């Protein structure tokens, strides 16, 4: 993706081996992942004083779920914003519309899953979702 090169982002993937399949709308799930990646790129776009690592990880989450995690080293979010990040039309970006995370959460929940955010110990934030295994 040219966006990574232009943004000087160091993408690292940590994909679990032999993950069981999930059932879902492939296009919708791709949209969620793309939204999380683009948000991470945006969060790191004004970082000039440190590296810009972006880690995408997959793992089995318990016996019945698969988890996808996107971890950036961007500006993160304020603790008081944590509960509102997924609200429709709420944004922490000056040019954001506040729909991406809301739509992403709706997609994941329609697949029987969960989408959440956490502040990193260092800079940045981690967004994760888990969805049930296929039947």
C-alpha atoms as a PDB file:
ATOM      1  CA  UNK A   1       0.000   0.000   0.000  1.00  0.00           C
ATOM      2  CA  UNK A   2       1.532   3.271  -1.112  1.00  0.00           C
ATOM      3  CA  UNK A   3       0.026   5.038   1.900  1.00  0.00           C
ATOM      4  CA  UNK A   4       2.487   3.207   4.157  1.00  0.00           C
ATOM      5  CA  UNK A   5       5.494   4.294   2.121  1.00  0.00           C
ATOM      6  CA  UNK A   6       4.321   7.888   1.816  1.00  0.00           C
ATOM      7  CA  UNK A   7       3.660   8.008   5.548  1.00  0.00           C
ATOM      8  CA  UNK A   8       7.033   6.407   6.360  1.00  0.00           C
ATOM      9  CA  UNK A   9       5.207   3.710   8.316  1.00  0.00           C
ATOM     10  CA  UNK A  10       6.956   0.479   9.245  1.00  0.00           C
ATOM     11  CA  UNK A  11       4.305  -2.219   8.851  1.00  0.00           C
ATOM     12  CA  UNK A  12       4.847  -5.418  10.801  1.00  0.00           C
ATOM     13  CA  UNK A  13       2.474  -8.346  10.568  1.00  0.00           C
ATOM     14  CA  UNK A  14       2.125 -11.015  13.213  1.00  0.00           C
ATOM     15  CA  UNK A  15      -0.334 -13.453  11.710  1.00  0.00           C
ATOM     16  CA  UNK A  16      -1.140 -16.606  13.641  1.00  0.00           C
ATOM     17  CA  UNK A  17      -0.632 -19.881  11.843  1.00  0.00           C
ATOM     18  CA  UNK A  18      -3.523 -22.230  11.171  1.00  0.00           C
ATOM     19  CA  UNK A  19      -6.342 -19.981  12.324  1.00  0.00           C
ATOM     20  CA  UNK A  20      -9.745 -21.574  11.915  1.00  0.00           C
ATOM     21  CA  UNK A  21     -12.086 -19.867   9.444  1.00  0.00           C
ATOM     22  CA  UNK A  22     -14.693 -17.313  10.415  1.00  0.00           C
ATOM     23  CA  UNK A  23     -18.014 -16.784   8.698  1.00  0.00           C
ATOM     24  CA  UNK A  24     -18.896 -13.319   7.504  1.00  0.00           C
ATOM     25  CA  UNK A  25     -19.230 -10.847   4.710  1.00  0.00           C
ATOM     26  CA  UNK A  26     -15.719 -10.611   3.300  1.00  0.00           C
ATOM     27  CA  UNK A  27     -16.184  -7.091   1.915  1.00  0.00           C
ATOM     28  CA  UNK A  28     -17.573  -5.711   5.163  1.00  0.00           C
ATOM     29  CA  UNK A  29     -14.775  -7.268   7.223  1.00  0.00           C
ATOM     30  CA  UNK A  30     -12.201  -5.881   4.782  1.00  0.00           C
ATOM     31  CA  UNK A  31     -13.795  -2.441   5.185  1.00  0.00           C
ATOM     32  CA  UNK A  32     -13.365  -2.651   8.964  1.00  0.00           C
ATOM     33  CA  UNK A  33      -9.703  -3.622   8.659  1.00  0.00           C
ATOM     34  CA  UNK A  34      -9.067  -0.909   6.078  1.00  0.00           C
ATOM     35  CA  UNK A  35     -10.745   1.700   8.302  1.00  0.00           C
ATOM     36  CA  UNK A  36      -8.576   0.696  11.267  1.00  0.00           C
ATOM     37  CA  UNK A  37      -5.425   0.834   9.124  1.00  0.00           C
ATOM     38  CA  UNK A  38      -6.274   4.237   7.661  1.00  0.00           C
ATOM     39  CA  UNK A  39      -7.095   5.599  11.121  1.00  0.00           C
ATOM     40  CA  UNK A  40      -3.716   4.354  12.359  1.00  0.00           C
ATOM     41  CA  UNK A  41      -1.938   5.994   9.420  1.00  0.00           C
ATOM     42  CA  UNK A  42      -3.764   9.234  10.118  1.00  0.00           C
ATOM     43  CA  UNK A  43      -2.914   9.077  13.833  1.00  0.00           C
ATOM     44  CA  UNK A  44       0.779   8.835  12.971  1.00  0.00           C
ATOM     45  CA  UNK A  45       0.800  11.331  10.102  1.00  0.00           C
ATOM     46  CA  UNK A  46       2.145  14.236  12.134  1.00  0.00           C
ATOM     47  CA  UNK A  47       4.738  12.213  14.070  1.00  0.00           C
ATOM     48  CA  UNK A  48       8.176  13.410  12.990  1.00  0.00           C
ATOM     49  CA  UNK A  49      10.124  12.839  16.180  1.00  0.00           C
ATOM     50  CA  UNK A  50       9.929   9.030  16.384  1.00  0.00           C
ATOM     51  CA  UNK A  51       9.481   5.882  14.303  1.00  0.00           C
ATOM     52  CA  UNK A  52       6.031   5.016  12.985  1.00  0.00           C
ATOM     53  CA  UNK A  53       5.506   1.319  13.613  1.00  0.00           C
ATOM     54  CA  UNK A  54       2.163  -0.239  12.766  1.00  0.00           C
ATOM     55  CA  UNK A  55       1.533  -3.791  13.930  1.00  0.00           C
ATOM     56  CA  UNK A  56      -1.293  -5.917  12.573  1.00  0.00           C
ATOM     57  CA  UNK A  57      -1.814  -9.123  14.513  1.00  0.00           C
ATOM     58  CA  UNK A  58      -4.191 -12.064  14.269  1.00  0.00           C
ATOM     59  CA  UNK A  59      -4.745 -14.662  16.972  1.00  0.00           C
ATOM     60  CA  UNK A  60      -7.257 -17.138  18.200  1.00  0.00           C
ATOM     61  CA  UNK A  61      -9.160 -15.559  21.064  1.00  0.00           C
ATOM     62  CA  UNK A  62     -10.238 -18.418  23.297  1.00  0.00           C
ATOM     63  CA  UNK A  63     -11.768 -21.517  21.801  1.00  0.00           C
ATOM     64  CA  UNK A  64     -14.445 -19.883  19.679  1.00  0.00           C
ATOM     65  CA  UNK A  65     -13.189 -16.535  18.350  1.00  0.00           C
ATOM     66  CA  UNK A  66     -10.535 -14.969  16.119  1.00  0.00           C
ATOM     67  CA  UNK A  67      -9.068 -11.588  17.021  1.00  0.00           C
ATOM     68  CA  UNK A  68      -7.524  -8.940  14.748  1.00  0.00           C
ATOM     69  CA  UNK A  69      -5.465  -6.162  16.357  1.00  0.00           C
ATOM     70  CA  UNK A  70      -4.116  -2.930  14.830  1.00  0.00           C
ATOM     71  CA  UNK A  71      -1.556  -1.148  17.027  1.00  0.00           C
ATOM     72  CA  UNK A  72      -0.103   2.246  16.090  1.00  0.00           C
ATOM     73  CA  UNK A  73       2.354   4.676  17.674  1.00  0.00           C
ATOM     74  CA  UNK A  74       0.343   7.794  16.922  1.00  0.00           C
ATOM     75  CA  UNK A  75      -1.228  10.447  19.065  1.00  0.00           C
ATOM     76  CA  UNK A  76      -3.642   8.039  20.757  1.00  0.00           C
ATOM     77  CA  UNK A  77      -6.781   9.315  22.458  1.00  0.00           C
ATOM     78  CA  UNK A  78      -7.660  10.937  25.744  1.00  0.00           C
ATOM     79  CA  UNK A  79      -9.034   8.687  28.499  1.00  0.00           C
ATOM     80  CA  UNK A  80     -12.239  10.736  28.612  1.00  0.00           C
ATOM     81  CA  UNK A  81     -12.775   9.993  24.893  1.00  0.00           C
ATOM     82  CA  UNK A  82     -12.594   6.196  25.253  1.00  0.00           C
ATOM     83  CA  UNK A  83     -16.322   5.665  25.736  1.00  0.00           C
ATOM     84  CA  UNK A  84     -17.272   8.000  22.889  1.00  0.00           C
ATOM     85  CA  UNK A  85     -14.854   6.835  20.154  1.00  0.00           C
ATOM     86  CA  UNK A  86     -17.468   4.561  18.613  1.00  0.00           C
ATOM     87  CA  UNK A  87     -20.376   7.021  18.823  1.00  0.00           C
ATOM     88  CA  UNK A  88     -21.761   8.175  15.486  1.00  0.00           C
ATOM     89  CA  UNK A  89     -20.518  11.643  14.500  1.00  0.00           C
ATOM     90  CA  UNK A  90     -17.991  11.821  17.344  1.00  0.00           C
ATOM     91  CA  UNK A  91     -14.443  12.439  16.144  1.00  0.00           C
ATOM     92  CA  UNK A  92     -11.098  13.404  17.581  1.00  0.00           C
ATOM     93  CA  UNK A  93      -9.842  14.525  14.154  1.00  0.00           C
ATOM     94  CA  UNK A  94     -10.106  18.105  12.935  1.00  0.00           C
ATOM     95  CA  UNK A  95     -11.289  16.890   9.525  1.00  0.00           C
ATOM     96  CA  UNK A  96     -13.043  13.683  10.636  1.00  0.00           C
ATOM     97  CA  UNK A  97     -16.691  12.880  10.105  1.00  0.00           C
ATOM     98  CA  UNK A  98     -17.052  10.494  13.038  1.00  0.00           C
ATOM     99  CA  UNK A  99     -18.628   7.651  11.123  1.00  0.00           C
ATOM    100  CA  UNK A 100     -15.815   5.164  10.444  1.00  0.00           C
ATOM    101  CA  UNK A 101     -15.537   3.614  13.889  1.00  0.00           C
ATOM    102  CA  UNK A 102     -19.295   3.681  14.424  1.00  0.00           C
ATOM    103  CA  UNK A 103     -19.903   1.828  11.148  1.00  0.00           C
ATOM    104  CA  UNK A 104     -17.031  -0.557  11.881  1.00  0.00           C
ATOM    105  CA  UNK A 105     -18.486  -1.433  15.278  1.00  0.00           C
ATOM    106  CA  UNK A 106     -21.914  -2.019  13.685  1.00  0.00           C
ATOM    107  CA  UNK A 107     -20.374  -4.353  11.111  1.00  0.00           C
ATOM    108  CA  UNK A 108     -18.467  -6.333  13.721  1.00  0.00           C
ATOM    109  CA  UNK A 109     -21.494  -6.566  16.016  1.00  0.00           C
ATOM    110  CA  UNK A 110     -23.639  -7.765  13.091  1.00  0.00           C
ATOM    111  CA  UNK A 111     -21.115 -10.608  12.768  1.00  0.00           C
ATOM    112  CA  UNK A 112     -21.587 -11.519  16.441  1.00  0.00           C
ATOM    113  CA  UNK A 113     -18.332  -9.847  17.435  1.00  0.00           C
ATOM    114  CA  UNK A 114     -16.946  -7.009  19.463  1.00  0.00           C
ATOM    115  CA  UNK A 115     -14.729  -3.991  18.582  1.00  0.00           C
ATOM    116  CA  UNK A 116     -12.811  -2.062  21.233  1.00  0.00           C
ATOM    117  CA  UNK A 117      -9.939   0.371  21.748  1.00  0.00           C
ATOM    118  CA  UNK A 118      -7.176   0.637  24.319  1.00  0.00           C
ATOM    119  CA  UNK A 119      -4.462   3.176  24.985  1.00  0.00           C
ATOM    120  CA  UNK A 120      -0.924   1.859  24.583  1.00  0.00           C
ATOM    121  CA  UNK A 121       1.553   1.998  27.444  1.00  0.00           C
ATOM    122  CA  UNK A 122       3.694   4.140  25.177  1.00  0.00           C
ATOM    123  CA  UNK A 123       2.472   6.336  22.351  1.00  0.00           C
ATOM    124  CA  UNK A 124      -0.533   5.387  20.303  1.00  0.00           C
ATOM    125  CA  UNK A 125      -3.586   3.209  20.530  1.00  0.00           C
ATOM    126  CA  UNK A 126      -4.642  -0.351  19.803  1.00  0.00           C
ATOM    127  CA  UNK A 127      -7.935  -1.212  18.139  1.00  0.00           C
ATOM    128  CA  UNK A 128      -9.075  -4.816  18.193  1.00  0.00           C
ATOM    129  CA  UNK A 129     -12.015  -6.854  17.130  1.00  0.00           C
ATOM    130  CA  UNK A 130     -12.982 -10.462  17.639  1.00  0.00           C
ATOM    131  CA  UNK A 131     -15.552 -12.475  15.755  1.00  0.00           C
ATOM    132  CA  UNK A 132     -16.833 -16.019  16.232  1.00  0.00           C
ATOM    133  CA  UNK A 133     -15.397 -18.944  14.336  1.00  0.00           C
ATOM    134  CA  UNK A 134     -17.300 -20.237  11.333  1.00  0.00           C
ATOM    135  CA  UNK A 135     -19.717 -23.072  11.772  1.00  0.00           C
END
